Amino acid sequence: MKAAIRFAAAGAVFAIATATLAADLPMAEPAEVGMSAEKLGRIDALLEDKIAAGAFPGAVVLVARDGRIAHLSALGKRSPEGEAMTTDSIFRIYSMTKPVTSVVALMLVEEGKLDLAAPLSKYLPEFAEMTVATTAADGSVRTEPARRKITVLDLMRHTAGLTYGFFGTGPARAALKAENPGNGEKTNREVAEVLGSLPLEHQPGTVWEYSRATDVLGAVIEVIEGAKLSEVMKARVFDPLGMTRTGFSIDDPADQALIAEPFDDDRMIGNIAVFDPRETRPFETGGGGLVSTAQDYARFMAMLMNGGSFDGVQLLSPATVKYMLTDQLGDIAKGQFDIPGRDYGFGLGVAVRREAGGGVLNGNPGDFFWGGSAGTYMMGDPAEDMFVIWMLQAPRKSAGLRGILRNMIYGSITEIHASAN
């Protein structure tokens, strides 16, 4: 099998690491699932060229179609120090945490514990009386009352009026940047309290703005469940799906040796250094704090692609997954940081393609994606029954790769599914 050849350098590590995954997501020759082995190999060749040029130490790529893995490769080194990359290497996935947090929230919705239409203040009282920052003609900053309450749905689709403080301009961004609640020293609940004390960037429900909304959602989950977010995720998602190397920190010394590292000159995300997964931090950020492996995240993706079920475990109903992967924005405007991009809206935790054509990314209506700021990426295409994960650690030097790799993967398809016609 061509895919197996890609793992020869990993030796016994590959055989052990994929033993449990293969039972549920079997390997396939690319041709068996309508893909070209030669063209999938071009993806590895491109990444190997980037690695040789010093862009990042190494990478892992996983492509699955029709419920089988057509391509899985470990390239380069796990860290600049020289360990070979393996398919079970552990990566900081940053914002690929958001879909996981969203799934947990939707599980609570299905159980009647969380109401999407409820005001956020029902769960977090500090959000009861919010204001919105505005800039007057003379340049002074003023605030006005929020015209309506933030809802839980606003959190999940990033229309709460919140923001991140490390990109863009605006008075609310400046206030958040100065306060810096995401420095890792505060708990989820304490971060939410800070955010509730600051003015919003937009009136609730009026603008899609990438923000700390999913961090706040994590605090809501903790209030409902009476437990830390890490404990809730482990019980509800990681253990049921067999995601054994996913969490907010890595305590096992053997697993710590599997942590992938960037080059020393590429360890900053804005003005913040990448976190150390070996350390336990008070802030278990639902918006960006997890580490995982390509194989673990493949289990999560397989669950979404299979209507909420994986390996005999049903986390969500198919109807709820469909709702999650449906655009929730409609004609709501997008803010300064339009990550979804042209032709994409936003579901509950992921960007969702609204219609075919018009953009720079190959795909189909209903495909979904999200990525992490250190270089990780996932996308799923229900029409093609395909999902893709790649993992690398290069906050700056991975810029521009997402579109290139994604289009190369679609270029590897030799047989289009009828549902994609």
CSV table of C-alpha atoms in Angstrom, one decimal:
chain,number,residue,atom,x,y,z
A,1,MET,CA,0.0,0.0,0.0
A,2,LYS,CA,1.4,3.4,-1.0
A,3,ALA,CA,0.2,5.0,2.2
A,4,ALA,CA,2.1,2.4,4.3
A,5,ILE,CA,5.4,3.3,2.5
A,6,ARG,CA,5.1,6.8,3.8
A,7,PHE,CA,5.3,5.4,7.3
A,8,ALA,CA,8.3,3.2,6.8
A,9,ALA,CA,10.6,5.7,8.5
A,10,ALA,CA,8.5,5.6,11.6
A,11,GLY,CA,8.9,1.9,11.9
A,12,ALA,CA,7.3,0.2,14.9
A,13,VAL,CA,6.0,3.5,16.2
A,14,PHE,CA,3.5,3.6,13.3
A,15,ALA,CA,2.3,0.1,13.8
A,16,ILE,CA,1.6,0.7,17.5
A,17,ALA,CA,0.1,4.2,17.1
A,18,THR,CA,-2.4,3.2,14.5
A,19,ALA,CA,-3.5,-0.2,15.8
A,20,THR,CA,-6.6,1.0,17.6
A,21,LEU,CA,-7.5,3.6,14.9
A,22,ALA,CA,-7.2,1.1,12.1
A,23,ALA,CA,-10.0,-1.0,13.7
A,24,ASP,CA,-12.5,1.8,13.2
A,25,LEU,CA,-10.9,3.8,10.3
A,26,PRO,CA,-9.2,1.2,8.2
A,27,MET,CA,-6.5,2.0,5.7
A,28,ALA,CA,-7.3,2.0,2.0
A,29,GLU,CA,-5.4,2.4,-1.2
A,30,PRO,CA,-6.1,5.9,-2.5
A,31,ALA,CA,-7.6,4.4,-5.7
A,32,GLU,CA,-10.1,2.4,-3.6
A,33,VAL,CA,-11.7,5.6,-2.4
A,34,GLY,CA,-11.4,7.6,-5.7
A,35,MET,CA,-8.1,9.4,-5.0
A,36,SER,CA,-4.7,9.5,-6.7
A,37,ALA,CA,-1.7,8.2,-4.8
A,38,GLU,CA,0.6,10.1,-7.0
A,39,LYS,CA,-1.1,13.4,-6.4
A,40,LEU,CA,-1.4,12.8,-2.6
A,41,GLY,CA,2.3,12.2,-2.7
A,42,ARG,CA,2.8,15.7,-4.1
A,43,ILE,CA,1.5,17.1,-0.8
A,44,ASP,CA,4.2,15.3,1.1
A,45,ALA,CA,6.8,16.5,-1.4
A,46,LEU,CA,5.7,20.1,-1.0
A,47,LEU,CA,5.9,19.9,2.8
A,48,GLU,CA,9.2,18.1,2.6
A,49,ASP,CA,10.5,21.0,0.5
A,50,LYS,CA,9.2,23.5,3.2
A,51,ILE,CA,10.9,21.4,5.9
A,52,ALA,CA,14.2,21.4,4.0
A,53,ALA,CA,13.9,25.1,3.6
A,54,GLY,CA,13.6,25.6,7.4
A,55,ALA,CA,9.9,26.7,7.5
A,56,PHE,CA,9.0,24.2,10.2
A,57,PRO,CA,10.6,21.0,11.7
A,58,GLY,CA,8.0,18.5,10.5
A,59,ALA,CA,4.3,17.8,9.8
A,60,VAL,CA,1.7,15.0,9.9
A,61,VAL,CA,-1.0,14.8,7.2
A,62,LEU,CA,-4.1,12.6,7.3
A,63,VAL,CA,-6.7,12.3,4.5
A,64,ALA,CA,-9.8,10.1,4.9
A,65,ARG,CA,-12.5,9.3,2.5
A,66,ASP,CA,-15.5,7.0,2.6
A,67,GLY,CA,-14.6,6.1,6.2
A,68,ARG,CA,-11.1,5.0,5.4
A,69,ILE,CA,-7.7,6.6,5.7
A,70,ALA,CA,-6.2,7.0,2.2
A,71,HIS,CA,-3.1,8.9,3.2
A,72,LEU,CA,-1.3,9.3,6.5
A,73,SER,CA,2.3,10.6,6.6
A,74,ALA,CA,4.8,11.8,9.2
A,75,LEU,CA,7.4,14.1,7.7
A,76,GLY,CA,10.6,15.7,9.0
A,77,LYS,CA,11.3,16.0,12.7
A,78,ARG,CA,9.1,16.4,15.7
A,79,SER,CA,11.3,19.1,17.1
A,80,PRO,CA,14.3,21.1,16.0
A,81,GLU,CA,16.4,18.9,18.3
A,82,GLY,CA,16.1,16.0,15.8
A,83,GLU,CA,13.5,13.4,16.8
A,84,ALA,CA,11.8,11.9,13.8
A,85,MET,CA,8.2,13.0,13.4
A,86,THR,CA,5.7,10.2,14.0
A,87,THR,CA,2.0,9.9,13.4
A,88,ASP,CA,1.3,9.9,17.1
A,89,SER,CA,3.1,13.2,17.7
A,90,ILE,CA,1.2,15.7,19.9
A,91,PHE,CA,0.5,19.3,18.6
A,92,ARG,CA,-1.0,22.5,20.1
A,93,ILE,CA,-4.2,22.7,18.1
A,94,TYR,CA,-5.3,26.2,19.4
A,95,SER,CA,-8.6,27.1,17.8
A,96,MET,CA,-9.3,23.6,16.6
A,97,THR,CA,-10.4,23.4,20.3
A,98,LYS,CA,-13.5,25.5,19.4
A,99,PRO,CA,-15.4,22.7,17.6
A,100,VAL,CA,-14.8,20.4,20.5
A,101,THR,CA,-16.2,22.9,23.0
A,102,SER,CA,-19.1,23.5,20.7
A,103,VAL,CA,-19.9,19.8,20.6
A,104,VAL,CA,-19.9,19.6,24.4
A,105,ALA,CA,-22.3,22.6,24.5
A,106,LEU,CA,-24.6,21.0,22.0
A,107,MET,CA,-24.7,17.8,24.1
A,108,LEU,CA,-26.0,20.0,26.9
A,109,VAL,CA,-28.5,21.5,24.6
A,110,GLU,CA,-29.8,18.0,23.7
A,111,GLU,CA,-30.1,17.2,27.4
A,112,GLY,CA,-32.1,20.4,28.1
A,113,LYS,CA,-29.4,21.8,30.3
A,114,LEU,CA,-28.4,24.6,28.0
A,115,ASP,CA,-30.8,26.9,26.2
A,116,LEU,CA,-29.5,28.5,23.0
A,117,ALA,CA,-32.1,31.3,23.1
A,118,ALA,CA,-31.4,32.1,26.8
A,119,PRO,CA,-29.5,35.3,27.7
A,120,LEU,CA,-25.9,34.5,28.6
A,121,SER,CA,-26.6,36.2,32.0
A,122,LYS,CA,-28.8,33.2,32.9
A,123,TYR,CA,-25.6,31.3,33.4
A,124,LEU,CA,-23.0,34.1,33.9
A,125,PRO,CA,-24.6,37.1,35.7
A,126,GLU,CA,-21.7,39.4,34.9
A,127,PHE,CA,-23.1,39.7,31.4
A,128,ALA,CA,-26.4,41.1,32.5
A,129,GLU,CA,-25.8,44.8,31.7
A,130,MET,CA,-23.4,45.1,28.8
A,131,THR,CA,-22.3,48.3,27.1
A,132,VAL,CA,-20.8,48.8,23.6
A,133,ALA,CA,-17.7,51.0,23.0
A,134,THR,CA,-18.0,53.7,20.4
A,135,THR,CA,-15.6,56.4,19.1
A,136,ALA,CA,-17.0,59.9,18.9
A,137,ALA,CA,-16.2,62.4,16.1
A,138,ASP,CA,-13.6,64.1,18.4
A,139,GLY,CA,-11.9,60.7,18.9
A,140,SER,CA,-13.1,60.2,22.5
A,141,VAL,CA,-14.3,56.8,23.5
A,142,ARG,CA,-17.8,56.5,24.8
A,143,THR,CA,-20.1,53.6,25.7
A,144,GLU,CA,-23.8,53.0,25.0
A,145,PRO,CA,-26.1,50.3,26.4
A,146,ALA,CA,-26.3,47.1,24.5
A,147,ARG,CA,-29.6,47.1,22.7
A,148,ARG,CA,-30.3,43.4,23.5
A,149,LYS,CA,-28.9,40.6,25.7
A,150,ILE,CA,-26.2,38.3,24.5
A,151,THR,CA,-27.6,34.9,23.9
A,152,VAL,CA,-25.9,31.5,24.1
A,153,LEU,CA,-26.4,31.2,20.3
A,154,ASP,CA,-24.5,34.5,19.9
A,155,LEU,CA,-21.5,32.8,21.8
A,156,MET,CA,-21.6,29.8,19.5
A,157,ARG,CA,-21.7,31.7,16.3
A,158,HIS,CA,-19.4,34.6,17.3
A,159,THR,CA,-22.1,37.3,17.2
A,160,ALA,CA,-21.9,38.3,20.9
A,161,GLY,CA,-20.1,41.5,20.2
A,162,LEU,CA,-17.0,40.2,21.9
A,163,THR,CA,-13.5,40.3,20.3
A,164,TYR,CA,-9.9,39.2,20.7
A,165,GLY,CA,-7.5,41.9,21.9
A,166,PHE,CA,-4.6,41.0,19.7
A,167,PHE,CA,-5.8,42.0,16.2
A,168,GLY,CA,-7.6,44.8,14.5
A,169,THR,CA,-8.5,48.3,15.9
A,170,GLY,CA,-11.3,49.6,18.0
A,171,PRO,CA,-11.8,50.8,21.6
A,172,ALA,CA,-13.1,47.5,22.9
A,173,ARG,CA,-10.1,45.7,21.5
A,174,ALA,CA,-7.8,48.1,23.1
A,175,ALA,CA,-9.5,47.7,26.5
A,176,LEU,CA,-9.3,43.9,26.2
A,177,LYS,CA,-5.7,44.0,25.1
A,178,ALA,CA,-4.8,46.1,28.1
A,179,GLU,CA,-6.6,43.8,30.5
A,180,ASN,CA,-5.1,40.7,28.9
A,181,PRO,CA,-7.4,38.1,30.7
A,182,GLY,CA,-6.1,35.3,28.5
A,183,ASN,CA,-2.6,35.3,30.0
A,184,GLY,CA,-3.2,31.8,31.4
A,185,GLU,CA,-3.2,32.9,35.1
A,186,LYS,CA,-7.0,33.2,35.5
A,187,THR,CA,-9.5,30.4,35.6
A,188,ASN,CA,-12.3,30.2,32.9
A,189,ARG,CA,-14.8,31.7,35.3
A,190,GLU,CA,-12.4,34.6,36.2
A,191,VAL,CA,-11.7,35.3,32.5
A,192,ALA,CA,-15.5,35.4,31.9
A,193,GLU,CA,-15.8,37.9,34.8
A,194,VAL,CA,-13.2,40.2,33.2
A,195,LEU,CA,-14.9,40.0,29.8
A,196,GLY,CA,-18.3,40.8,31.4
A,197,SER,CA,-16.8,44.0,32.9
A,198,LEU,CA,-15.5,45.3,29.6
A,199,PRO,CA,-17.4,47.0,26.8
A,200,LEU,CA,-18.4,45.1,23.7
A,201,GLU,CA,-17.0,45.9,20.2
A,202,HIS,CA,-20.4,45.5,18.5
A,203,GLN,CA,-24.0,45.4,19.4
A,204,PRO,CA,-25.0,41.8,20.1
A,205,GLY,CA,-26.2,39.9,17.0
A,206,THR,CA,-25.1,42.5,14.5
A,207,VAL,CA,-21.6,41.4,13.4
A,208,TRP,CA,-19.6,38.2,13.2
A,209,GLU,CA,-16.4,38.9,15.1
A,210,TYR,CA,-13.9,36.3,15.9
A,211,SER,CA,-13.5,36.5,19.6
A,212,ARG,CA,-13.2,35.0,23.1
A,213,ALA,CA,-16.8,33.9,22.9
A,214,THR,CA,-15.9,30.2,23.0
A,215,ASP,CA,-13.8,30.8,26.1
A,216,VAL,CA,-17.0,32.2,27.7
A,217,LEU,CA,-18.9,29.2,26.4
A,218,GLY,CA,-16.3,27.0,28.3
A,219,ALA,CA,-17.2,28.9,31.5
A,220,VAL,CA,-20.9,28.3,30.8
A,221,ILE,CA,-20.2,24.6,30.5
A,222,GLU,CA,-18.4,24.6,33.8
A,223,VAL,CA,-21.2,26.3,35.6
A,224,ILE,CA,-23.8,23.9,34.2
A,225,GLU,CA,-21.7,20.8,34.9
A,226,GLY,CA,-20.1,21.9,38.2
A,227,ALA,CA,-16.7,20.7,36.9
A,228,LYS,CA,-13.6,21.9,35.1
A,229,LEU,CA,-13.8,22.1,31.4
A,230,SER,CA,-11.0,19.5,31.1
A,231,GLU,CA,-13.0,17.0,33.2
A,232,VAL,CA,-16.2,17.6,31.2
A,233,MET,CA,-14.4,17.1,27.9
A,234,LYS,CA,-12.7,14.0,29.0
A,235,ALA,CA,-15.9,12.4,30.3
A,236,ARG,CA,-18.1,13.5,27.4
A,237,VAL,CA,-15.7,13.4,24.3
A,238,PHE,CA,-12.2,12.1,24.8
A,239,ASP,CA,-12.9,8.9,26.7
A,240,PRO,CA,-15.9,7.9,24.6
A,241,LEU,CA,-14.1,8.5,21.4
A,242,GLY,CA,-10.8,7.0,22.5
A,243,MET,CA,-8.9,10.3,22.2
A,244,THR,CA,-6.1,9.2,24.6
A,245,ARG,CA,-3.6,12.0,23.8
A,246,THR,CA,-5.9,15.0,23.8
A,247,GLY,CA,-6.2,17.4,26.6
A,248,PHE,CA,-5.2,20.8,28.0
A,249,SER,CA,-1.9,19.5,29.3
A,250,ILE,CA,0.2,16.4,29.0
A,251,ASP,CA,1.3,14.9,32.3
A,252,ASP,CA,2.7,11.5,31.2
A,253,PRO,CA,6.5,11.7,30.6
A,254,ALA,CA,6.2,9.2,27.8
A,255,ASP,CA,3.6,11.4,26.1
A,256,GLN,CA,5.5,14.6,26.8
A,257,ALA,CA,8.3,13.2,24.6
A,258,LEU,CA,5.8,13.2,21.7
A,259,ILE,CA,5.1,16.9,21.8
A,260,ALA,CA,6.0,18.7,18.6
A,261,GLU,CA,7.8,21.9,18.8
A,262,PRO,CA,8.4,24.9,16.5
A,263,PHE,CA,11.7,26.5,15.7
A,264,ASP,CA,12.9,28.9,18.4
A,265,ASP,CA,12.4,31.9,16.0
A,266,ASP,CA,8.8,30.9,15.4
A,267,ARG,CA,7.3,30.5,18.9
A,268,MET,CA,5.2,33.7,19.0
A,269,ILE,CA,1.5,34.2,18.1
A,270,GLY,CA,1.3,37.9,18.0
A,271,ASN,CA,3.0,39.0,21.2
A,272,ILE,CA,2.2,35.7,23.0
A,273,ALA,CA,4.6,32.8,23.2
A,274,VAL,CA,3.2,29.3,22.4
A,275,PHE,CA,2.1,27.6,25.6
A,276,ASP,CA,3.9,24.7,27.2
A,277,PRO,CA,1.6,21.6,27.3
A,278,ARG,CA,3.8,20.1,30.0
A,279,GLU,CA,2.4,22.7,32.4
A,280,THR,CA,-1.0,22.8,33.9
A,281,ARG,CA,-2.6,26.2,33.5
A,282,PRO,CA,-5.6,27.7,35.4
A,283,PHE,CA,-7.1,28.9,32.1
A,284,GLU,CA,-8.5,25.9,30.2
A,285,THR,CA,-9.4,28.0,27.2
A,286,GLY,CA,-12.4,26.5,25.3
A,287,GLY,CA,-11.3,28.6,22.4
A,288,GLY,CA,-7.8,27.4,22.0
A,289,GLY,CA,-6.2,25.4,24.8
A,290,LEU,CA,-6.1,21.8,23.6
A,291,VAL,CA,-3.3,19.6,22.4
A,292,SER,CA,-4.0,16.5,20.2
A,293,THR,CA,-2.7,14.2,17.6
A,294,ALA,CA,-3.9,13.8,14.0
A,295,GLN,CA,-5.2,10.3,14.9
A,296,ASP,CA,-7.1,11.5,17.9
A,297,TYR,CA,-8.7,14.4,16.0
A,298,ALA,CA,-9.5,12.0,13.2
A,299,ARG,CA,-11.8,10.2,15.7
A,300,PHE,CA,-13.5,13.5,16.4
A,301,MET,CA,-13.9,14.3,12.7
A,302,ALA,CA,-15.2,10.8,12.0
A,303,MET,CA,-17.8,11.4,14.6
A,304,LEU,CA,-19.0,14.6,12.9
A,305,MET,CA,-18.9,13.0,9.5
A,306,ASN,CA,-20.9,10.1,10.7
A,307,GLY,CA,-23.8,12.1,12.2
A,308,GLY,CA,-22.5,12.3,15.7
A,309,SER,CA,-21.5,8.6,16.1
A,310,PHE,CA,-18.2,6.8,16.2
A,311,ASP,CA,-17.1,3.3,17.2
A,312,GLY,CA,-20.6,2.6,18.6
A,313,VAL,CA,-20.8,5.8,20.6
A,314,GLN,CA,-23.4,8.4,19.8
A,315,LEU,CA,-22.4,11.9,21.1
A,316,LEU,CA,-24.9,13.9,19.2
A,317,SER,CA,-28.0,13.2,17.1
A,318,PRO,CA,-27.6,13.5,13.3
A,319,ALA,CA,-30.0,16.4,13.3
A,320,THR,CA,-27.9,18.3,15.8
A,321,VAL,CA,-24.7,17.7,13.8
A,322,LYS,CA,-26.5,19.0,10.7
A,323,TYR,CA,-27.6,22.1,12.7
A,324,MET,CA,-24.0,22.6,13.9
A,325,LEU,CA,-22.7,22.4,10.3
A,326,THR,CA,-25.2,24.7,8.8
A,327,ASP,CA,-24.6,28.5,8.4
A,328,GLN,CA,-26.1,30.4,11.2
A,329,LEU,CA,-25.2,33.9,10.0
A,330,GLY,CA,-27.5,34.6,7.1
A,331,ASP,CA,-27.0,38.3,6.2
A,332,ILE,CA,-25.1,39.2,9.4
A,333,ALA,CA,-22.0,41.2,8.5
A,334,LYS,CA,-18.5,40.1,9.2
A,335,GLY,CA,-16.0,42.1,11.2
A,336,GLN,CA,-12.4,43.1,10.6
A,337,PHE,CA,-11.0,39.5,10.8
A,338,ASP,CA,-13.0,37.5,8.3
A,339,ILE,CA,-11.4,34.1,8.8
A,340,PRO,CA,-14.3,32.2,7.1
A,341,GLY,CA,-13.7,34.1,3.9
A,342,ARG,CA,-15.7,34.6,0.8
A,343,ASP,CA,-18.7,32.2,0.3
A,344,TYR,CA,-18.3,30.9,3.8
A,345,GLY,CA,-20.6,31.6,6.7
A,346,PHE,CA,-20.3,30.2,10.2
A,347,GLY,CA,-22.1,27.3,11.9
A,348,LEU,CA,-21.6,26.5,15.6
A,349,GLY,CA,-17.9,26.3,16.0
A,350,VAL,CA,-16.8,26.0,12.3
A,351,ALA,CA,-16.8,27.9,9.1
A,352,VAL,CA,-19.4,26.5,6.6
A,353,ARG,CA,-19.5,27.0,2.8
A,354,ARG,CA,-22.7,28.5,1.7
A,355,GLU,CA,-22.5,27.9,-2.1
A,356,ALA,CA,-20.1,26.7,-4.8
A,357,GLY,CA,-17.7,28.9,-6.6
A,358,GLY,CA,-16.5,32.5,-6.2
A,359,GLY,CA,-13.7,31.8,-3.7
A,360,VAL,CA,-10.2,30.6,-3.7
A,361,LEU,CA,-10.8,27.3,-1.9
A,362,ASN,CA,-12.0,24.2,-3.8
A,363,GLY,CA,-14.9,22.4,-2.1
A,364,ASN,CA,-18.6,22.0,-2.1
A,365,PRO,CA,-21.6,23.7,-0.4
A,366,GLY,CA,-21.7,22.4,3.2
A,367,ASP,CA,-18.0,21.7,3.6
A,368,PHE,CA,-16.6,23.0,6.9
A,369,PHE,CA,-13.2,23.9,8.3
A,370,TRP,CA,-11.3,25.4,11.1
A,371,GLY,CA,-7.6,25.8,12.0
A,372,GLY,CA,-5.3,26.6,14.8
A,373,SER,CA,-2.9,29.6,15.0
A,374,ALA,CA,0.2,27.4,15.3
A,375,GLY,CA,-0.4,25.8,11.9
A,376,THR,CA,-2.9,23.0,12.4
A,377,TYR,CA,-6.0,22.6,10.2
A,378,MET,CA,-9.1,20.4,9.7
A,379,MET,CA,-11.8,20.3,7.1
A,380,GLY,CA,-14.7,18.0,6.2
A,381,ASP,CA,-16.7,17.7,3.1
A,382,PRO,CA,-19.9,15.7,3.5
A,383,ALA,CA,-20.6,15.7,-0.2
A,384,GLU,CA,-17.3,13.9,-0.9
A,385,ASP,CA,-17.4,12.0,2.4
A,386,MET,CA,-13.9,13.3,3.0
A,387,PHE,CA,-12.0,14.8,5.9
A,388,VAL,CA,-8.5,16.2,6.2
A,389,ILE,CA,-6.3,17.0,9.1
A,390,TRP,CA,-2.8,18.3,9.0
A,391,MET,CA,-0.6,19.2,12.0
A,392,LEU,CA,2.5,21.3,12.2
A,393,GLN,CA,3.9,23.9,14.6
A,394,ALA,CA,4.9,27.2,12.9
A,395,PRO,CA,2.8,30.2,13.8
A,396,ARG,CA,4.4,32.5,11.3
A,397,LYS,CA,6.0,30.3,8.7
A,398,SER,CA,2.9,28.3,7.9
A,399,ALA,CA,1.1,31.3,6.6
A,400,GLY,CA,-0.4,30.7,3.1
A,401,LEU,CA,-0.3,26.9,3.3
A,402,ARG,CA,-3.9,26.2,4.1
A,403,GLY,CA,-5.3,27.1,0.7
A,404,ILE,CA,-2.5,25.5,-1.2
A,405,LEU,CA,-2.7,22.2,0.6
A,406,ARG,CA,-6.5,22.1,0.6
A,407,ASN,CA,-6.6,22.7,-3.2
A,408,MET,CA,-3.9,20.0,-3.7
A,409,ILE,CA,-6.0,17.5,-1.7
A,410,TYR,CA,-9.1,18.2,-3.9
A,411,GLY,CA,-6.9,17.9,-6.9
A,412,SER,CA,-6.1,14.3,-5.7
A,413,ILE,CA,-9.8,13.2,-6.2
A,414,THR,CA,-10.2,11.1,-9.3
A,415,GLU,CA,-13.9,10.2,-8.8
A,416,ILE,CA,-16.4,12.8,-7.6
A,417,HIS,CA,-19.2,11.5,-5.5
A,418,ALA,CA,-22.7,11.8,-6.9
A,419,SER,CA,-23.8,14.0,-4.0
A,420,ALA,CA,-21.0,16.5,-5.0
A,421,ASN,CA,-22.3,16.8,-8.7
